[in-house]
XYZ file of N, CA and C in Angstrom:
468
model
N 14.389 -36.461 -11.302
C 13.412 -35.402 -11.254
C 12.024 -36.007 -11.395
N 11.096 -35.415 -10.672
C 9.706 -35.840 -10.766
C 8.935 -34.817 -11.570
N 8.042 -35.307 -12.402
C 7.197 -34.433 -13.197
C 5.748 -34.705 -12.840
N 5.018 -33.664 -12.532
C 3.592 -33.766 -12.232
C 2.846 -32.947 -13.266
N 1.772 -33.502 -13.758
C 0.927 -32.756 -14.685
C -0.391 -32.461 -14.009
N -0.799 -31.220 -14.108
C -2.113 -30.847 -13.600
C -3.052 -30.776 -14.793
N -4.227 -31.342 -14.658
C -5.142 -31.368 -15.809
C -5.586 -29.963 -16.199
N -5.921 -29.796 -17.468
C -6.446 -28.527 -17.952
C -7.832 -28.288 -17.389
N -8.289 -27.068 -17.478
C -9.609 -26.767 -16.937
C -10.674 -26.878 -18.016
N -11.903 -26.625 -17.640
C -13.028 -26.787 -18.566
C -13.043 -25.721 -19.658
N -12.297 -24.655 -19.486
C -12.278 -23.576 -20.477
C -11.215 -23.798 -21.539
N -10.567 -24.915 -21.524
C -9.603 -25.252 -22.558
C -8.208 -24.716 -22.330
N -7.896 -24.306 -21.115
C -6.543 -23.827 -20.834
C -5.587 -25.009 -20.823
N -4.342 -24.735 -21.124
C -3.328 -25.790 -21.216
C -3.004 -26.362 -19.844
N -2.442 -27.548 -19.877
C -2.022 -28.214 -18.647
C -0.774 -27.544 -18.102
N -0.636 -27.548 -16.771
C 0.573 -27.039 -16.136
C 1.468 -28.217 -15.825
N 2.730 -28.067 -16.105
C 3.699 -29.106 -15.793
C 4.594 -28.582 -14.678
N 4.655 -29.308 -13.588
C 5.472 -28.923 -12.446
C 6.622 -29.907 -12.350
N 7.826 -29.387 -12.356
C 9.016 -30.231 -12.257
C 9.655 -29.986 -10.904
N 9.832 -31.040 -10.145
C 10.448 -30.948 -8.828
C 11.753 -31.733 -8.840
N 12.832 -31.137 -8.365
C 14.097 -31.878 -8.331
C 14.075 -32.931 -7.229
N 14.742 -34.053 -7.499
C 14.852 -35.102 -6.488
C 15.824 -34.693 -5.394
N 16.913 -34.063 -5.793
C 17.920 -33.611 -4.835
C 18.338 -32.195 -5.187
N 18.850 -31.523 -4.212
C 19.344 -30.165 -4.415
C 20.847 -30.183 -4.211
N 21.574 -29.660 -5.192
C 23.036 -29.626 -5.093
C 23.444 -28.496 -4.159
N 24.415 -28.726 -3.295
C 24.879 -27.648 -2.415
C 25.579 -26.558 -3.225
N 25.603 -25.372 -2.642
C 26.286 -24.258 -3.298
C 27.779 -24.520 -3.363
N 28.385 -24.031 -4.431
C 29.839 -24.137 -4.513
C 30.452 -23.149 -3.528
N 31.714 -23.304 -3.252
C 32.410 -22.417 -2.317
C 32.375 -20.975 -2.827
N 32.531 -20.803 -4.131
C 32.517 -19.460 -4.715
C 31.139 -18.820 -4.535
N 30.081 -19.565 -4.849
C 28.732 -19.011 -4.709
C 28.393 -18.717 -3.255
N 28.825 -19.580 -2.365
C 28.570 -19.359 -0.943
C 29.299 -18.115 -0.448
N 30.541 -17.940 -0.878
C 31.317 -16.754 -0.508
C 30.665 -15.484 -1.056
N 30.184 -15.556 -2.296
C 29.513 -14.399 -2.886
C 28.245 -14.039 -2.113
N 27.487 -15.032 -1.693
C 26.286 -14.765 -0.907
C 26.627 -14.107 0.425
N 27.664 -14.603 1.078
C 28.073 -14.046 2.371
C 28.545 -12.603 2.196
N 29.360 -12.361 1.175
C 29.867 -11.002 0.936
C 28.730 -10.041 0.586
N 27.754 -10.527 -0.180
C 26.602 -9.687 -0.515
C 25.836 -9.308 0.750
N 25.598 -10.278 1.610
C 24.877 -10.014 2.863
C 25.660 -9.043 3.742
N 26.977 -9.208 3.807
C 27.804 -8.290 4.598
C 27.752 -6.879 4.024
N 27.765 -6.770 2.696
C 27.733 -5.461 2.054
C 26.402 -4.753 2.309
N 25.311 -5.489 2.222
C 23.997 -4.898 2.492
C 23.931 -4.417 3.937
N 24.441 -5.222 4.858
C 24.409 -4.856 6.275
C 25.342 -3.684 6.581
N 26.403 -3.509 5.800
C 27.391 -2.458 6.076
C 27.043 -1.117 5.432
N 26.007 -1.065 4.601
C 25.654 0.197 3.945
C 25.354 1.294 4.960
N 24.590 0.969 5.969
C 24.229 1.977 6.972
C 25.461 2.486 7.709
N 26.427 1.606 7.955
C 27.654 2.014 8.641
C 28.452 2.996 7.786
N 28.542 2.714 6.490
C 29.265 3.629 5.595
C 28.563 4.983 5.519
N 27.243 4.970 5.493
C 26.501 6.231 5.468
C 26.634 6.981 6.787
N 26.746 6.258 7.902
C 27.005 6.908 9.195
C 28.346 7.630 9.178
N 29.363 6.996 8.596
C 30.680 7.635 8.495
C 30.603 8.910 7.654
N 29.843 8.857 6.571
C 29.676 10.042 5.730
C 28.937 11.147 6.483
N 27.924 10.775 7.252
C 27.184 11.768 8.042
C 28.093 12.426 9.078
N 28.994 11.656 9.681
C 29.939 12.230 10.655
C 30.862 13.240 9.976
N 31.307 12.933 8.764
C 32.147 13.876 8.022
C 31.365 15.147 7.686
N 30.099 14.987 7.329
C 29.275 16.161 7.031
C 29.053 17.026 8.263
N 28.909 16.402 9.419
C 28.768 17.180 10.658
C 30.022 18.009 10.893
N 31.178 17.399 10.689
C 32.438 18.137 10.824
C 32.476 19.314 9.849
N 32.075 19.067 8.614
C 32.054 20.120 7.601
C 31.057 21.217 7.968
N 29.887 20.817 8.440
C 28.843 21.798 8.786
C 29.226 22.654 9.984
N 30.111 22.171 10.814
C 30.582 22.963 11.952
C 31.788 23.813 11.551
N 32.672 23.262 10.732
C 33.911 23.958 10.380
C 33.690 25.104 9.394
N 32.898 24.884 8.359
C 32.745 25.893 7.307
C 32.167 27.206 7.841
N 31.089 27.199 8.622
C 30.604 28.489 9.142
C 31.620 29.185 10.048
N 32.373 28.418 10.821
C 33.401 29.014 11.673
C 34.501 29.663 10.859
N 34.944 28.972 9.827
C 35.980 29.535 8.946
C 35.441 30.769 8.231
N 34.198 30.688 7.752
C 33.595 31.830 7.059
C 33.497 33.042 7.984
N 33.062 32.824 9.213
C 32.947 33.933 10.166
C 34.314 34.536 10.470
N 35.341 33.696 10.613
C 36.689 34.202 10.890
C 37.229 35.002 9.710
N 37.040 34.494 8.498
C 37.514 35.209 7.307
C 36.744 36.512 7.144
N 35.450 36.483 7.378
C 34.640 37.693 7.259
C 35.087 38.751 8.257
N 35.379 38.348 9.470
C 35.851 39.276 10.496
C 37.224 39.833 10.124
N 38.087 38.966 9.592
C 39.432 39.392 9.225
C 39.388 40.364 8.043
N 38.549 40.079 7.051
C 38.468 40.924 5.862
C 37.743 42.228 6.179
N 36.677 42.151 6.966
C 35.866 43.337 7.231
C 36.533 44.286 8.222
N 37.276 43.761 9.163
C 37.910 44.611 10.161
C 36.922 45.021 11.241
N 37.384 45.902 12.147
C 36.548 46.306 13.284
C 35.426 47.254 12.877
N 35.723 48.194 12.024
C 34.766 49.259 11.721
C 33.944 49.003 10.462
N 34.221 47.965 9.745
C 33.542 47.727 8.469
C 32.136 47.161 8.690
N 31.286 47.407 7.716
C 29.918 46.877 7.748
C 29.924 45.446 7.202
N 29.048 44.644 7.729
C 28.915 43.273 7.233
C 28.160 43.321 5.912
N 28.716 42.708 4.867
C 28.053 42.760 3.570
C 26.812 41.866 3.537
N 25.729 42.393 3.025
C 24.497 41.639 2.777
C 24.115 40.716 3.924
N 23.626 41.305 4.982
C 23.245 40.527 6.168
C 22.193 39.470 5.855
N 21.302 39.770 4.901
C 20.273 38.790 4.560
C 20.884 37.531 3.941
N 21.906 37.704 3.106
C 22.563 36.536 2.509
C 23.359 35.746 3.546
N 23.952 36.449 4.485
C 24.683 35.755 5.551
C 23.711 34.938 6.401
N 22.537 35.514 6.675
C 21.511 34.779 7.428
C 21.074 33.522 6.665
N 20.882 33.648 5.358
C 20.488 32.492 4.535
C 21.588 31.435 4.543
N 22.847 31.867 4.438
C 23.964 30.915 4.433
C 24.037 30.147 5.751
N 23.952 30.868 6.866
C 24.025 30.190 8.163
C 22.794 29.313 8.405
N 21.638 29.725 7.900
C 20.435 28.886 8.014
C 20.599 27.595 7.215
N 21.172 27.699 6.023
C 21.410 26.504 5.204
C 22.383 25.564 5.909
N 23.421 26.119 6.517
C 24.377 25.271 7.246
C 23.721 24.625 8.463
N 22.818 25.348 9.109
C 22.102 24.776 10.251
C 21.186 23.630 9.801
N 20.503 23.808 8.675
C 19.669 22.729 8.132
C 20.523 21.523 7.738
N 21.693 21.778 7.161
C 22.596 20.681 6.796
C 23.064 19.931 8.034
N 23.367 20.671 9.083
C 23.781 20.040 10.338
C 22.647 19.193 10.914
N 21.434 19.727 10.883
C 20.280 18.982 11.382
C 20.027 17.704 10.597
N 20.128 17.771 9.274
C 19.926 16.578 8.443
C 21.030 15.553 8.683
N 22.258 16.016 8.890
C 23.374 15.096 9.160
C 23.188 14.387 10.494
N 22.761 15.133 11.496
C 22.526 14.522 12.810
C 21.346 13.553 12.735
N 20.291 13.932 12.014
C 19.131 13.044 11.864
C 19.511 11.739 11.168
N 20.486 11.797 10.257
C 20.933 10.574 9.576
C 21.615 9.614 10.540
N 22.186 10.143 11.607
C 22.860 9.282 12.588
C 21.901 8.686 13.615
N 20.739 9.302 13.786
C 19.802 8.827 14.794
C 19.135 7.528 14.340
N 18.994 6.582 15.247
C 18.359 5.314 14.858
C 16.852 5.483 14.687
N 16.288 4.622 13.866
C 14.847 4.628 13.631
C 14.299 3.273 14.057
N 13.254 3.297 14.855
C 12.679 2.052 15.342
C 11.807 1.440 14.245
N 12.071 0.169 13.943
C 11.300 -0.555 12.942
C 10.936 -1.925 13.498
N 9.725 -2.351 13.225
C 9.302 -3.690 13.640
C 9.723 -4.688 12.562
N 10.549 -5.649 12.950
C 11.068 -6.636 12.006
C 10.893 -8.025 12.601
N 10.354 -8.927 11.798
C 10.239 -10.324 12.208
C 11.599 -10.984 11.986
N 12.275 -11.432 13.043
C 13.612 -12.008 12.877
C 13.626 -13.320 12.096
N 12.470 -13.925 11.897
C 12.410 -15.171 11.133
C 12.142 -14.941 9.650
N 11.874 -13.704 9.262
C 11.563 -13.392 7.869
C 12.773 -12.749 7.197
N 13.339 -13.465 6.248
C 14.521 -12.962 5.538
C 14.202 -11.683 4.765
N 13.017 -11.619 4.161
C 12.672 -10.419 3.388
C 12.498 -9.200 4.288
N 11.970 -9.390 5.503
C 11.834 -8.255 6.423
C 13.190 -7.786 6.934
N 14.097 -8.710 7.176
C 15.447 -8.333 7.618
C 16.160 -7.574 6.510
N 16.059 -8.087 5.288
C 16.682 -7.409 4.152
C 16.031 -6.039 3.942
N 14.709 -5.960 4.069
C 14.004 -4.686 3.941
C 14.429 -3.688 5.003
N 14.696 -4.177 6.214
C 15.176 -3.300 7.286
C 16.486 -2.622 6.880
N 17.436 -3.409 6.376
C 18.725 -2.832 5.985
C 18.567 -1.865 4.816
N 17.737 -2.219 3.837
C 17.525 -1.325 2.703
C 16.815 -0.041 3.129
N 15.798 -0.148 3.972
C 15.063 1.044 4.413
C 15.938 1.967 5.253
N 16.753 1.381 6.122
C 17.655 2.188 6.942
C 18.658 2.931 6.063
N 19.254 2.225 5.116
C 20.227 2.856 4.218
C 19.559 3.918 3.348
N 18.353 3.662 2.868
C 17.649 4.632 2.017
C 17.343 5.915 2.801
N 16.882 5.780 4.051
C 16.578 6.954 4.878
C 17.837 7.776 5.121
N 18.931 7.104 5.457
C 20.189 7.811 5.692
C 20.669 8.494 4.412
N 20.523 7.811 3.282
C 20.947 8.357 1.993
C 20.188 9.647 1.670
N 18.873 9.633 1.860
C 18.059 10.818 1.563
C 18.453 11.981 2.471
N 18.619 11.716 3.760
C 19.005 12.784 4.691
C 20.393 13.333 4.370
N 21.316 12.467 3.988
C 22.665 12.924 3.634
C 22.631 13.741 2.346
N 21.784 13.358 1.396
C 21.645 14.165 0.172
C 21.123 15.562 0.494
N 20.125 15.649 1.383
C 19.638 16.964 1.811
C 20.747 17.749 2.504
N 21.514 17.091 3.354
C 22.601 17.766 4.065
C 23.643 18.293 3.080
N 23.982 17.504 2.082
C 24.948 17.955 1.065
C 24.402 19.151 0.294
N 23.132 19.082 -0.077
C 22.517 20.184 -0.813
C 22.541 21.475 0.001
N 22.114 21.402 1.260
C 22.082 22.603 2.100
C 23.487 23.116 2.404
N 24.432 22.217 2.596
C 25.807 22.634 2.868
C 26.393 23.366 1.661
N 26.221 22.792 0.476
C 26.728 23.424 -0.739
C 26.000 24.741 -0.996
N 24.690 24.761 -0.765
C 23.924 26.000 -0.949
C 24.423 27.093 -0.014
N 24.728 26.729 1.223
C 25.261 27.700 2.172
C 26.588 28.276 1.713
N 27.432 27.421 1.153
C 28.730 27.892 0.649
C 28.528 28.853 -0.519
N 27.632 28.505 -1.441
C 27.374 29.367 -2.599
C 26.823 30.720 -2.147
N 25.871 30.707 -1.232
C 25.288 31.963 -0.744
C 26.334 32.785 0.012
N 27.205 32.128 0.766
C 28.259 32.846 1.491
C 29.213 33.532 0.521
N 29.576 32.847 -0.545
C 30.458 33.456 -1.550
C 29.739 34.624 -2.223
N 28.464 34.442 -2.535
C 27.704 35.538 -3.144
C 27.605 36.742 -2.213
N 27.496 36.495 -0.915
C 27.387 37.613 0.032
C 28.659 38.456 0.052
N 29.779 37.841 -0.252
C 31.043 38.589 -0.288
C 31.106 39.469 -1.532
N 30.665 38.916 -2.679
C 30.793 39.646 -3.932
C 29.617 40.579 -4.229
N 28.494 40.402 -3.559
C 27.319 41.241 -3.818
C 27.050 42.194 -2.660
N 28.010 42.977 -2.292
C 27.781 43.920 -1.191
C 27.645 45.330 -1.664
């Protein structure tokens, strides 16, 4: 190891000691494997969130259809629809959830320097964060729609 000392300044600050290694030891197989797995996991976050968004799209399409079928079956031909305003709110919430789920699947254009490791890592983190936020909104609106739909049945 080499040691370099930088002189103190005129204001009486202490000297800085810089230690530079003569050689760098290669990573062990375990550490190298851990680094590779970490990089793969960071890169795969967006894919896992895409799968979740696809499931939410299925849910956002199925739940309103099931609700409409059950409502028609329970209400019959001559019955009045209970609380039309709540039904409108429920279907609007499901539509917002569907929109947020679809938006999570859409790609976002980002300028990334392929030679900068921090920009590449930031790209994966930013993409996953955007998808995560949109999926959280979709879950909130989907659950809200279900709650309002149940309330519309009991508050007629």
